[in-house]
Amino acid sequence: MASATLRRRLHHGDVDGRKYERYDATDSADTLSEPLLGSSSSSDSKAGYNEERTLEDIWEEERKKQHSHWTLIFSQLIAQWAQWIAKVVFGSGSLFGRFLSLPHIGSGGRLLPPPLSMLQEERLRNIKRRIEIPFDGSRMEHQDALRQLWRLAYPQRELPPLKSELWKEMGWQGTDPSTDFRGGGYISLENLIFFAKTYPESFHRLLHKQDGTRAEWEYPFAVAGINISFMLAQMLDLQSGKPSTVAGIRFLEFLEEDEMAFDNLYCIAFQMMDAQWLAKRASYMEFNEVLKSTRTQLERELALEDVSSIRDLPAFNLLYKK
């Protein structure tokens, strides 16, 4: 809990949901309401005592009572605080765990990610391996992937040859899709296939530009997808030894629970980009500006403190909008 909140609890004495009563010497019913000199029926034998000495004894006794009373109250208060802190820090483990997992600042001002589990290390290596694979139009595996994408995009239509004017309808710039991959690599084709299989309604809404009022000169769907894959790899710092950006370190946390975190984030980024496109009333020549805005918004969402999984991202809901 923040220090300000702790100070507020101390000031109000609110421990475990109960208000702690203040004990001031001016209104305590158990002490100062009692006669300090004893009752009026005291024995005459006390008259022989020195009056000044008797008052000192009585005041000393009252001071001891007050001291014992406050000692008991504060000991109870400390015990209750200790129980509350133990519940928050160690009971749920969330606060303590999040503290241990915070990144640290390294040389050059770059963030140092927390130690990764073996599972995170393995999944990170797999993502890096996928990013390094270029698209090769001569490989049968890559050709088959293109054919699979067409079937997912147009299940009711006949499959065209790998070089055909029909590929332009999907948003490839030429008759041969293999010439459009460039820096996107094979992973960008895998991302499109994952999008079509995992979120088919969202995929087809974007493919057929069904949302909002569209521009006369729209962005090409497939080529936009390749650019999003490239943008994500850069934003998440996946081409370095270990990610050292806020977004990249948050992505490493996602890998612990989601092996396909990169692909899921790709789908969110694509849907987010289309929403930015509509909000800006953009046209073809403004695509790069829209992509930059998409990256900024995604980085902002990845930096939110209450985000611990892909589904916690506010933009995740865009994939299921009607």
PDB file of C-alpha atoms in Angstrom:
ATOM      1  CA  MET A   1       0.000   0.000   0.000  1.00  0.00           C
ATOM      2  CA  ALA A   2       1.261   3.488  -0.749  1.00  0.00           C
ATOM      3  CA  SER A   3       2.839   5.462   2.085  1.00  0.00           C
ATOM      4  CA  ALA A   4       0.091   8.084   1.839  1.00  0.00           C
ATOM      5  CA  THR A   5      -2.518   5.434   2.534  1.00  0.00           C
ATOM      6  CA  LEU A   6      -0.533   4.116   5.493  1.00  0.00           C
ATOM      7  CA  ARG A   7      -0.334   7.617   6.903  1.00  0.00           C
ATOM      8  CA  ARG A   8      -4.073   8.004   6.473  1.00  0.00           C
ATOM      9  CA  ARG A   9      -4.718   4.777   8.366  1.00  0.00           C
ATOM     10  CA  LEU A  10      -2.413   5.877  11.194  1.00  0.00           C
ATOM     11  CA  HIS A  11      -4.116   9.237  11.444  1.00  0.00           C
ATOM     12  CA  HIS A  12      -7.617   7.803  11.576  1.00  0.00           C
ATOM     13  CA  GLY A  13      -6.656   4.731  13.546  1.00  0.00           C
ATOM     14  CA  ASP A  14      -8.499   2.469  11.099  1.00  0.00           C
ATOM     15  CA  VAL A  15      -7.091  -1.013  11.664  1.00  0.00           C
ATOM     16  CA  ASP A  16      -8.760  -4.121  10.273  1.00  0.00           C
ATOM     17  CA  GLY A  17     -11.826  -2.061   9.392  1.00  0.00           C
ATOM     18  CA  ARG A  18     -12.426  -0.890  12.983  1.00  0.00           C
ATOM     19  CA  LYS A  19     -12.044   2.677  14.178  1.00  0.00           C
ATOM     20  CA  TYR A  20      -9.640   2.859  17.116  1.00  0.00           C
ATOM     21  CA  GLU A  21     -10.965   5.206  19.831  1.00  0.00           C
ATOM     22  CA  ARG A  22      -8.674   7.994  20.923  1.00  0.00           C
ATOM     23  CA  TYR A  23      -7.928   8.291  24.651  1.00  0.00           C
ATOM     24  CA  ASP A  24      -7.291  11.859  25.720  1.00  0.00           C
ATOM     25  CA  ALA A  25      -6.563  12.727  29.334  1.00  0.00           C
ATOM     26  CA  THR A  26      -9.315  15.311  29.365  1.00  0.00           C
ATOM     27  CA  ASP A  27     -12.251  12.954  28.735  1.00  0.00           C
ATOM     28  CA  SER A  28     -11.316   9.475  29.944  1.00  0.00           C
ATOM     29  CA  ALA A  29     -14.170   8.099  32.022  1.00  0.00           C
ATOM     30  CA  ASP A  30     -12.030   5.458  33.751  1.00  0.00           C
ATOM     31  CA  THR A  31      -9.406   7.809  35.146  1.00  0.00           C
ATOM     32  CA  LEU A  32     -10.070  11.508  35.647  1.00  0.00           C
ATOM     33  CA  SER A  33     -13.730  11.025  36.654  1.00  0.00           C
ATOM     34  CA  GLU A  34     -12.595   9.255  39.810  1.00  0.00           C
ATOM     35  CA  PRO A  35     -11.894  11.448  42.883  1.00  0.00           C
ATOM     36  CA  LEU A  36      -8.144  11.849  43.185  1.00  0.00           C
ATOM     37  CA  LEU A  37      -8.267  12.369  46.957  1.00  0.00           C
ATOM     38  CA  GLY A  38     -10.480   9.389  47.750  1.00  0.00           C
ATOM     39  CA  SER A  39     -14.097   9.310  48.928  1.00  0.00           C
ATOM     40  CA  SER A  40     -15.554  11.549  51.604  1.00  0.00           C
ATOM     41  CA  SER A  41     -15.903   8.545  53.958  1.00  0.00           C
ATOM     42  CA  SER A  42     -12.170   8.026  54.296  1.00  0.00           C
ATOM     43  CA  SER A  43     -10.890   7.150  57.745  1.00  0.00           C
ATOM     44  CA  ASP A  44      -9.753   9.952  59.998  1.00  0.00           C
ATOM     45  CA  SER A  45      -6.528   8.046  60.496  1.00  0.00           C
ATOM     46  CA  LYS A  46      -5.399   9.292  57.073  1.00  0.00           C
ATOM     47  CA  ALA A  47      -5.479  12.851  58.349  1.00  0.00           C
ATOM     48  CA  GLY A  48      -2.162  12.270  59.991  1.00  0.00           C
ATOM     49  CA  TYR A  49      -0.457  11.803  56.642  1.00  0.00           C
ATOM     50  CA  ASN A  50       1.404  14.690  55.107  1.00  0.00           C
ATOM     51  CA  GLU A  51      -1.095  16.117  52.515  1.00  0.00           C
ATOM     52  CA  GLU A  52       1.580  17.003  49.931  1.00  0.00           C
ATOM     53  CA  ARG A  53       3.035  13.484  50.112  1.00  0.00           C
ATOM     54  CA  THR A  54      -0.385  11.918  49.670  1.00  0.00           C
ATOM     55  CA  LEU A  55      -1.069  13.939  46.504  1.00  0.00           C
ATOM     56  CA  GLU A  56       2.286  12.875  45.020  1.00  0.00           C
ATOM     57  CA  ASP A  57       1.492   9.215  45.677  1.00  0.00           C
ATOM     58  CA  ILE A  58      -1.926   9.493  44.073  1.00  0.00           C
ATOM     59  CA  TRP A  59      -0.608  11.317  40.979  1.00  0.00           C
ATOM     60  CA  GLU A  60       2.173   8.749  40.591  1.00  0.00           C
ATOM     61  CA  GLU A  61      -0.392   5.957  40.739  1.00  0.00           C
ATOM     62  CA  GLU A  62      -2.496   7.667  38.072  1.00  0.00           C
ATOM     63  CA  ARG A  63       0.531   8.171  35.831  1.00  0.00           C
ATOM     64  CA  LYS A  64       1.301   4.482  36.084  1.00  0.00           C
ATOM     65  CA  LYS A  65      -2.296   3.620  35.167  1.00  0.00           C
ATOM     66  CA  GLN A  66      -2.143   5.947  32.177  1.00  0.00           C
ATOM     67  CA  HIS A  67       1.197   4.486  31.054  1.00  0.00           C
ATOM     68  CA  SER A  68      -0.080   0.919  31.314  1.00  0.00           C
ATOM     69  CA  HIS A  69      -3.274   1.845  29.493  1.00  0.00           C
ATOM     70  CA  TRP A  70      -1.461   3.424  26.526  1.00  0.00           C
ATOM     71  CA  THR A  71       1.108   0.630  26.387  1.00  0.00           C
ATOM     72  CA  LEU A  72      -1.682  -1.916  26.034  1.00  0.00           C
ATOM     73  CA  ILE A  73      -3.417   0.104  23.320  1.00  0.00           C
ATOM     74  CA  PHE A  74      -0.293   0.582  21.215  1.00  0.00           C
ATOM     75  CA  SER A  75       0.766  -3.043  21.570  1.00  0.00           C
ATOM     76  CA  GLN A  76      -2.645  -4.119  20.270  1.00  0.00           C
ATOM     77  CA  LEU A  77      -2.405  -1.588  17.459  1.00  0.00           C
ATOM     78  CA  ILE A  78       1.044  -2.830  16.397  1.00  0.00           C
ATOM     79  CA  ALA A  79      -0.134  -6.438  16.494  1.00  0.00           C
ATOM     80  CA  GLN A  80      -3.109  -5.623  14.274  1.00  0.00           C
ATOM     81  CA  TRP A  81      -0.902  -3.754  11.816  1.00  0.00           C
ATOM     82  CA  ALA A  82       1.485  -6.697  11.682  1.00  0.00           C
ATOM     83  CA  GLN A  83      -1.393  -9.044  10.852  1.00  0.00           C
ATOM     84  CA  TRP A  84      -2.682  -6.706   8.148  1.00  0.00           C
ATOM     85  CA  ILE A  85       0.766  -6.296   6.538  1.00  0.00           C
ATOM     86  CA  ALA A  86       1.297 -10.056   6.590  1.00  0.00           C
ATOM     87  CA  LYS A  87      -2.002 -10.580   4.765  1.00  0.00           C
ATOM     88  CA  VAL A  88      -1.252  -7.992   2.100  1.00  0.00           C
ATOM     89  CA  VAL A  89       2.403  -8.826   1.470  1.00  0.00           C
ATOM     90  CA  PHE A  90       2.602 -12.541   2.094  1.00  0.00           C
ATOM     91  CA  GLY A  91      -0.999 -13.708   2.072  1.00  0.00           C
ATOM     92  CA  SER A  92      -1.706 -13.028  -1.599  1.00  0.00           C
ATOM     93  CA  GLY A  93       1.923 -12.774  -2.631  1.00  0.00           C
ATOM     94  CA  SER A  94       0.919 -10.255  -5.282  1.00  0.00           C
ATOM     95  CA  LEU A  95       2.549  -7.144  -3.831  1.00  0.00           C
ATOM     96  CA  PHE A  96       5.744  -8.965  -2.848  1.00  0.00           C
ATOM     97  CA  GLY A  97       5.860 -10.837  -6.128  1.00  0.00           C
ATOM     98  CA  ARG A  98       5.320  -7.721  -8.208  1.00  0.00           C
ATOM     99  CA  PHE A  99       8.116  -5.970  -6.277  1.00  0.00           C
ATOM    100  CA  LEU A 100      10.553  -8.784  -7.001  1.00  0.00           C
ATOM    101  CA  SER A 101       9.623  -8.826 -10.683  1.00  0.00           C
ATOM    102  CA  LEU A 102      10.159  -5.096 -11.245  1.00  0.00           C
ATOM    103  CA  PRO A 103      12.775  -4.317 -13.905  1.00  0.00           C
ATOM    104  CA  HIS A 104      15.911  -2.432 -12.881  1.00  0.00           C
ATOM    105  CA  ILE A 105      17.795   0.358 -14.622  1.00  0.00           C
ATOM    106  CA  GLY A 106      21.019  -0.780 -16.242  1.00  0.00           C
ATOM    107  CA  SER A 107      23.868   1.067 -17.908  1.00  0.00           C
ATOM    108  CA  GLY A 108      22.842   3.548 -20.573  1.00  0.00           C
ATOM    109  CA  GLY A 109      19.432   3.937 -18.949  1.00  0.00           C
ATOM    110  CA  ARG A 110      18.109   0.702 -20.450  1.00  0.00           C
ATOM    111  CA  LEU A 111      15.823  -1.491 -18.385  1.00  0.00           C
ATOM    112  CA  LEU A 112      17.099  -4.831 -17.158  1.00  0.00           C
ATOM    113  CA  PRO A 113      14.378  -7.498 -17.242  1.00  0.00           C
ATOM    114  CA  PRO A 114      13.859  -9.679 -14.170  1.00  0.00           C
ATOM    115  CA  PRO A 115      15.196 -13.257 -14.291  1.00  0.00           C
ATOM    116  CA  LEU A 116      13.203 -15.424 -16.690  1.00  0.00           C
ATOM    117  CA  SER A 117      11.874 -18.876 -15.992  1.00  0.00           C
ATOM    118  CA  MET A 118      12.990 -21.778 -18.168  1.00  0.00           C
ATOM    119  CA  LEU A 119       9.600 -21.672 -19.885  1.00  0.00           C
ATOM    120  CA  GLN A 120       9.932 -17.969 -20.685  1.00  0.00           C
ATOM    121  CA  GLU A 121      13.467 -18.507 -21.999  1.00  0.00           C
ATOM    122  CA  GLU A 122      12.304 -21.318 -24.265  1.00  0.00           C
ATOM    123  CA  ARG A 123       9.354 -19.360 -25.636  1.00  0.00           C
ATOM    124  CA  LEU A 124      11.481 -16.259 -26.184  1.00  0.00           C
ATOM    125  CA  ARG A 125      13.991 -18.318 -28.184  1.00  0.00           C
ATOM    126  CA  ASN A 126      11.136 -19.705 -30.266  1.00  0.00           C
ATOM    127  CA  ILE A 127       9.829 -16.202 -31.076  1.00  0.00           C
ATOM    128  CA  LYS A 128      13.323 -15.053 -32.051  1.00  0.00           C
ATOM    129  CA  ARG A 129      13.759 -18.095 -34.282  1.00  0.00           C
ATOM    130  CA  ARG A 130      10.443 -17.387 -36.027  1.00  0.00           C
ATOM    131  CA  ILE A 131      11.360 -13.737 -36.609  1.00  0.00           C
ATOM    132  CA  GLU A 132      14.619 -14.682 -38.308  1.00  0.00           C
ATOM    133  CA  ILE A 133      12.970 -16.912 -40.941  1.00  0.00           C
ATOM    134  CA  PRO A 134      12.562 -15.023 -44.244  1.00  0.00           C
ATOM    135  CA  PHE A 135       9.695 -15.796 -46.581  1.00  0.00           C
ATOM    136  CA  ASP A 136      10.876 -18.057 -49.380  1.00  0.00           C
ATOM    137  CA  GLY A 137       8.474 -18.467 -52.279  1.00  0.00           C
ATOM    138  CA  SER A 138      10.371 -21.513 -53.494  1.00  0.00           C
ATOM    139  CA  ARG A 139       9.706 -23.501 -50.307  1.00  0.00           C
ATOM    140  CA  MET A 140       6.671 -25.775 -50.438  1.00  0.00           C
ATOM    141  CA  GLU A 141       5.852 -25.057 -46.773  1.00  0.00           C
ATOM    142  CA  HIS A 142       5.618 -21.338 -47.470  1.00  0.00           C
ATOM    143  CA  GLN A 143       3.578 -21.865 -50.617  1.00  0.00           C
ATOM    144  CA  ASP A 144       1.150 -24.062 -48.691  1.00  0.00           C
ATOM    145  CA  ALA A 145       0.828 -21.365 -46.025  1.00  0.00           C
ATOM    146  CA  LEU A 146      -0.214 -18.830 -48.679  1.00  0.00           C
ATOM    147  CA  ARG A 147      -2.815 -21.248 -49.997  1.00  0.00           C
ATOM    148  CA  GLN A 148      -4.103 -21.810 -46.454  1.00  0.00           C
ATOM    149  CA  LEU A 149      -4.478 -18.064 -45.956  1.00  0.00           C
ATOM    150  CA  TRP A 150      -6.549 -17.783 -49.131  1.00  0.00           C
ATOM    151  CA  ARG A 151      -8.870 -20.605 -48.044  1.00  0.00           C
ATOM    152  CA  LEU A 152      -9.360 -18.970 -44.655  1.00  0.00           C
ATOM    153  CA  ALA A 153     -10.031 -15.581 -46.231  1.00  0.00           C
ATOM    154  CA  TYR A 154     -12.314 -16.810 -49.019  1.00  0.00           C
ATOM    155  CA  PRO A 155     -13.647 -20.249 -48.054  1.00  0.00           C
ATOM    156  CA  GLN A 156     -16.282 -20.198 -50.819  1.00  0.00           C
ATOM    157  CA  ARG A 157     -13.946 -19.230 -53.625  1.00  0.00           C
ATOM    158  CA  GLU A 158     -11.632 -21.225 -55.839  1.00  0.00           C
ATOM    159  CA  LEU A 159      -7.947 -21.181 -54.965  1.00  0.00           C
ATOM    160  CA  PRO A 160      -5.998 -19.111 -57.531  1.00  0.00           C
ATOM    161  CA  PRO A 161      -2.453 -19.797 -58.733  1.00  0.00           C
ATOM    162  CA  LEU A 162       0.331 -18.380 -56.586  1.00  0.00           C
ATOM    163  CA  LYS A 163       0.736 -15.642 -59.188  1.00  0.00           C
ATOM    164  CA  SER A 164      -2.608 -14.095 -60.019  1.00  0.00           C
ATOM    165  CA  GLU A 165      -4.384 -10.754 -60.143  1.00  0.00           C
ATOM    166  CA  LEU A 166      -6.827 -12.179 -57.587  1.00  0.00           C
ATOM    167  CA  TRP A 167      -4.275 -11.850 -54.776  1.00  0.00           C
ATOM    168  CA  LYS A 168      -4.627  -8.074 -55.009  1.00  0.00           C
ATOM    169  CA  GLU A 169      -8.155  -8.412 -53.605  1.00  0.00           C
ATOM    170  CA  MET A 170      -6.622  -9.539 -50.300  1.00  0.00           C
ATOM    171  CA  GLY A 171      -4.381  -6.501 -50.205  1.00  0.00           C
ATOM    172  CA  TRP A 172      -1.185  -7.705 -51.839  1.00  0.00           C
ATOM    173  CA  GLN A 173       0.425  -5.036 -53.986  1.00  0.00           C
ATOM    174  CA  GLY A 174       1.189  -7.255 -56.957  1.00  0.00           C
ATOM    175  CA  THR A 175       0.208 -10.506 -58.574  1.00  0.00           C
ATOM    176  CA  ASP A 176       2.914 -12.387 -56.614  1.00  0.00           C
ATOM    177  CA  PRO A 177       2.462 -12.109 -52.820  1.00  0.00           C
ATOM    178  CA  SER A 178       5.986 -13.381 -52.169  1.00  0.00           C
ATOM    179  CA  THR A 179       7.425 -10.023 -53.305  1.00  0.00           C
ATOM    180  CA  ASP A 180       5.620  -8.119 -50.535  1.00  0.00           C
ATOM    181  CA  PHE A 181       7.108  -9.781 -47.442  1.00  0.00           C
ATOM    182  CA  ARG A 182      10.539  -8.165 -47.403  1.00  0.00           C
ATOM    183  CA  GLY A 183      11.361  -7.308 -43.759  1.00  0.00           C
ATOM    184  CA  GLY A 184       8.189  -8.924 -42.427  1.00  0.00           C
ATOM    185  CA  GLY A 185       9.448 -12.447 -42.931  1.00  0.00           C
ATOM    186  CA  TYR A 186       7.554 -15.703 -42.714  1.00  0.00           C
ATOM    187  CA  ILE A 187       6.203 -14.860 -39.254  1.00  0.00           C
ATOM    188  CA  SER A 188       3.978 -12.162 -40.786  1.00  0.00           C
ATOM    189  CA  LEU A 189       2.235 -14.829 -42.866  1.00  0.00           C
ATOM    190  CA  GLU A 190       1.907 -17.004 -39.765  1.00  0.00           C
ATOM    191  CA  ASN A 191       0.369 -14.021 -37.951  1.00  0.00           C
ATOM    192  CA  LEU A 192      -2.265 -13.557 -40.651  1.00  0.00           C
ATOM    193  CA  ILE A 193      -3.163 -17.248 -40.569  1.00  0.00           C
ATOM    194  CA  PHE A 194      -3.373 -17.207 -36.757  1.00  0.00           C
ATOM    195  CA  PHE A 195      -5.631 -14.136 -36.918  1.00  0.00           C
ATOM    196  CA  ALA A 196      -7.974 -15.817 -39.412  1.00  0.00           C
ATOM    197  CA  LYS A 197      -8.175 -19.048 -37.395  1.00  0.00           C
ATOM    198  CA  THR A 198      -8.379 -17.606 -33.874  1.00  0.00           C
ATOM    199  CA  TYR A 199     -10.528 -14.493 -34.379  1.00  0.00           C
ATOM    200  CA  PRO A 200     -12.311 -15.173 -37.695  1.00  0.00           C
ATOM    201  CA  GLU A 201     -15.044 -12.569 -37.239  1.00  0.00           C
ATOM    202  CA  SER A 202     -12.570  -9.783 -36.526  1.00  0.00           C
ATOM    203  CA  PHE A 203     -10.331 -10.984 -39.367  1.00  0.00           C
ATOM    204  CA  HIS A 204     -13.125 -10.853 -41.930  1.00  0.00           C
ATOM    205  CA  ARG A 205     -14.403  -7.477 -40.672  1.00  0.00           C
ATOM    206  CA  LEU A 206     -10.991  -5.986 -41.365  1.00  0.00           C
ATOM    207  CA  LEU A 207     -10.415  -7.892 -44.586  1.00  0.00           C
ATOM    208  CA  HIS A 208     -13.710  -6.706 -46.046  1.00  0.00           C
ATOM    209  CA  LYS A 209     -13.519  -3.248 -44.360  1.00  0.00           C
ATOM    210  CA  GLN A 210     -16.927  -3.654 -42.735  1.00  0.00           C
ATOM    211  CA  ASP A 211     -16.446  -1.207 -39.836  1.00  0.00           C
ATOM    212  CA  GLY A 212     -17.124   2.508 -40.045  1.00  0.00           C
ATOM    213  CA  THR A 213     -17.005   4.891 -42.986  1.00  0.00           C
ATOM    214  CA  ARG A 214     -14.134   3.849 -45.199  1.00  0.00           C
ATOM    215  CA  ALA A 215     -11.763   5.990 -47.228  1.00  0.00           C
ATOM    216  CA  GLU A 216     -11.826   6.034 -51.010  1.00  0.00           C
ATOM    217  CA  TRP A 217      -8.209   4.856 -50.990  1.00  0.00           C
ATOM    218  CA  GLU A 218      -8.009   2.196 -48.263  1.00  0.00           C
ATOM    219  CA  TYR A 219      -4.926   0.541 -46.786  1.00  0.00           C
ATOM    220  CA  PRO A 220      -4.130  -2.853 -48.381  1.00  0.00           C
ATOM    221  CA  PHE A 221      -5.100  -5.500 -45.824  1.00  0.00           C
ATOM    222  CA  ALA A 222      -2.332  -8.092 -46.338  1.00  0.00           C
ATOM    223  CA  VAL A 223       0.497  -5.568 -46.672  1.00  0.00           C
ATOM    224  CA  ALA A 224      -0.754  -3.744 -43.580  1.00  0.00           C
ATOM    225  CA  GLY A 225      -0.524  -7.052 -41.706  1.00  0.00           C
ATOM    226  CA  ILE A 226       3.118  -7.455 -42.730  1.00  0.00           C
ATOM    227  CA  ASN A 227       3.898  -3.942 -41.464  1.00  0.00           C
ATOM    228  CA  ILE A 228       2.217  -4.686 -38.132  1.00  0.00           C
ATOM    229  CA  SER A 229       4.360  -7.801 -37.619  1.00  0.00           C
ATOM    230  CA  PHE A 230       7.500  -5.765 -38.266  1.00  0.00           C
ATOM    231  CA  MET A 231       6.349  -2.949 -35.972  1.00  0.00           C
ATOM    232  CA  LEU A 232       5.623  -5.377 -33.130  1.00  0.00           C
ATOM    233  CA  ALA A 233       9.038  -7.040 -33.350  1.00  0.00           C
ATOM    234  CA  GLN A 234      10.673  -3.615 -33.077  1.00  0.00           C
ATOM    235  CA  MET A 235       8.410  -2.331 -30.310  1.00  0.00           C
ATOM    236  CA  LEU A 236       8.935  -5.441 -28.168  1.00  0.00           C
ATOM    237  CA  ASP A 237      12.717  -5.245 -28.703  1.00  0.00           C
ATOM    238  CA  LEU A 238      12.812  -8.863 -29.855  1.00  0.00           C
ATOM    239  CA  GLN A 239      15.881  -8.430 -32.035  1.00  0.00           C
ATOM    240  CA  SER A 240      18.132  -7.702 -29.041  1.00  0.00           C
ATOM    241  CA  GLY A 241      19.553 -10.211 -26.582  1.00  0.00           C
ATOM    242  CA  LYS A 242      16.720  -9.653 -24.141  1.00  0.00           C
ATOM    243  CA  PRO A 243      13.958  -7.064 -24.406  1.00  0.00           C
ATOM    244  CA  SER A 244      14.814  -3.925 -22.427  1.00  0.00           C
ATOM    245  CA  THR A 245      11.821  -1.690 -23.152  1.00  0.00           C
ATOM    246  CA  VAL A 246       8.777  -1.402 -20.909  1.00  0.00           C
ATOM    247  CA  ALA A 247       6.624  -3.032 -23.598  1.00  0.00           C
ATOM    248  CA  GLY A 248       9.169  -5.785 -24.190  1.00  0.00           C
ATOM    249  CA  ILE A 249       9.495  -6.643 -20.510  1.00  0.00           C
ATOM    250  CA  ARG A 250       5.727  -6.764 -20.118  1.00  0.00           C
ATOM    251  CA  PHE A 251       5.627  -9.088 -23.145  1.00  0.00           C
ATOM    252  CA  LEU A 252       8.046 -11.440 -21.365  1.00  0.00           C
ATOM    253  CA  GLU A 253       5.518 -11.680 -18.531  1.00  0.00           C
ATOM    254  CA  PHE A 254       2.837 -12.648 -21.060  1.00  0.00           C
ATOM    255  CA  LEU A 255       5.041 -15.479 -22.357  1.00  0.00           C
ATOM    256  CA  GLU A 256       4.843 -17.214 -18.983  1.00  0.00           C
ATOM    257  CA  GLU A 257       1.129 -17.879 -19.503  1.00  0.00           C
ATOM    258  CA  ASP A 258       0.697 -17.639 -23.280  1.00  0.00           C
ATOM    259  CA  GLU A 259       2.985 -19.328 -25.790  1.00  0.00           C
ATOM    260  CA  MET A 260       1.213 -17.458 -28.604  1.00  0.00           C
ATOM    261  CA  ALA A 261       1.459 -14.058 -26.919  1.00  0.00           C
ATOM    262  CA  PHE A 262       3.112 -12.465 -29.970  1.00  0.00           C
ATOM    263  CA  ASP A 263       0.379 -13.689 -32.320  1.00  0.00           C
ATOM    264  CA  ASN A 264      -2.402 -12.601 -29.969  1.00  0.00           C
ATOM    265  CA  LEU A 265      -0.813  -9.193 -29.560  1.00  0.00           C
ATOM    266  CA  TYR A 266      -0.593  -8.972 -33.354  1.00  0.00           C
ATOM    267  CA  CYS A 267      -4.353  -9.470 -33.670  1.00  0.00           C
ATOM    268  CA  ILE A 268      -5.016  -6.752 -31.101  1.00  0.00           C
ATOM    269  CA  ALA A 269      -2.607  -4.379 -32.847  1.00  0.00           C
ATOM    270  CA  PHE A 270      -4.298  -4.975 -36.218  1.00  0.00           C
ATOM    271  CA  GLN A 271      -7.739  -4.254 -34.802  1.00  0.00           C
ATOM    272  CA  MET A 272      -6.345  -1.228 -32.951  1.00  0.00           C
ATOM    273  CA  MET A 273      -4.754   0.072 -36.153  1.00  0.00           C
ATOM    274  CA  ASP A 274      -8.074  -0.130 -37.996  1.00  0.00           C
ATOM    275  CA  ALA A 275      -9.787   1.774 -35.173  1.00  0.00           C
ATOM    276  CA  GLN A 276      -7.101   4.476 -35.397  1.00  0.00           C
ATOM    277  CA  TRP A 277      -7.559   4.589 -39.169  1.00  0.00           C
ATOM    278  CA  LEU A 278     -11.269   5.256 -38.802  1.00  0.00           C
ATOM    279  CA  ALA A 279     -10.831   7.774 -35.978  1.00  0.00           C
ATOM    280  CA  LYS A 280      -8.358   9.808 -38.050  1.00  0.00           C
ATOM    281  CA  ARG A 281     -10.399   9.438 -41.246  1.00  0.00           C
ATOM    282  CA  ALA A 282      -7.123   8.430 -42.809  1.00  0.00           C
ATOM    283  CA  SER A 283      -6.312   7.599 -46.399  1.00  0.00           C
ATOM    284  CA  TYR A 284      -3.608   5.475 -48.030  1.00  0.00           C
ATOM    285  CA  MET A 285      -0.811   8.058 -47.811  1.00  0.00           C
ATOM    286  CA  GLU A 286      -1.338   8.406 -44.050  1.00  0.00           C
ATOM    287  CA  PHE A 287      -0.831   4.737 -43.244  1.00  0.00           C
ATOM    288  CA  ASN A 288       2.604   5.221 -41.644  1.00  0.00           C
ATOM    289  CA  GLU A 289       1.243   7.939 -39.368  1.00  0.00           C
ATOM    290  CA  VAL A 290      -1.606   5.662 -38.299  1.00  0.00           C
ATOM    291  CA  LEU A 291       0.850   2.837 -37.624  1.00  0.00           C
ATOM    292  CA  LYS A 292       2.927   5.121 -35.381  1.00  0.00           C
ATOM    293  CA  SER A 293      -0.189   6.121 -33.450  1.00  0.00           C
ATOM    294  CA  THR A 294      -1.080   2.454 -33.058  1.00  0.00           C
ATOM    295  CA  ARG A 295       2.337   1.701 -31.624  1.00  0.00           C
ATOM    296  CA  THR A 296       2.068   4.595 -29.166  1.00  0.00           C
ATOM    297  CA  GLN A 297      -1.354   3.477 -27.970  1.00  0.00           C
ATOM    298  CA  LEU A 298      -0.254  -0.148 -27.616  1.00  0.00           C
ATOM    299  CA  GLU A 299       2.859   0.852 -25.652  1.00  0.00           C
ATOM    300  CA  ARG A 300       0.646   2.913 -23.357  1.00  0.00           C
ATOM    301  CA  GLU A 301      -1.653  -0.046 -22.683  1.00  0.00           C
ATOM    302  CA  LEU A 302       1.277  -2.408 -22.087  1.00  0.00           C
ATOM    303  CA  ALA A 303       2.590   0.005 -19.435  1.00  0.00           C
ATOM    304  CA  LEU A 304      -0.631  -0.100 -17.376  1.00  0.00           C
ATOM    305  CA  GLU A 305      -0.007  -1.469 -13.885  1.00  0.00           C
ATOM    306  CA  ASP A 306      -3.072  -3.707 -13.763  1.00  0.00           C
ATOM    307  CA  VAL A 307      -2.211  -5.543 -16.995  1.00  0.00           C
ATOM    308  CA  SER A 308      -0.865  -9.036 -16.351  1.00  0.00           C
ATOM    309  CA  SER A 309      -2.137 -10.885 -19.428  1.00  0.00           C
ATOM    310  CA  ILE A 310      -3.162 -10.238 -23.017  1.00  0.00           C
ATOM    311  CA  ARG A 311      -6.825 -10.259 -22.022  1.00  0.00           C
ATOM    312  CA  ASP A 312      -6.244  -7.402 -19.557  1.00  0.00           C
ATOM    313  CA  LEU A 313      -5.384  -4.994 -22.366  1.00  0.00           C
ATOM    314  CA  PRO A 314      -8.277  -2.565 -22.939  1.00  0.00           C
ATOM    315  CA  ALA A 315      -7.971  -3.028 -26.710  1.00  0.00           C
ATOM    316  CA  PHE A 316      -8.469  -6.789 -26.419  1.00  0.00           C
ATOM    317  CA  ASN A 317     -12.231  -6.189 -26.398  1.00  0.00           C
ATOM    318  CA  LEU A 318     -12.011  -4.774 -29.925  1.00  0.00           C
ATOM    319  CA  LEU A 319     -11.583  -8.330 -31.190  1.00  0.00           C
ATOM    320  CA  TYR A 320     -15.083  -9.218 -30.028  1.00  0.00           C
ATOM    321  CA  LYS A 321     -17.037  -6.089 -30.839  1.00  0.00           C
ATOM    322  CA  LYS A 322     -20.251  -6.565 -32.792  1.00  0.00           C
TER     323      LYS A 322
END
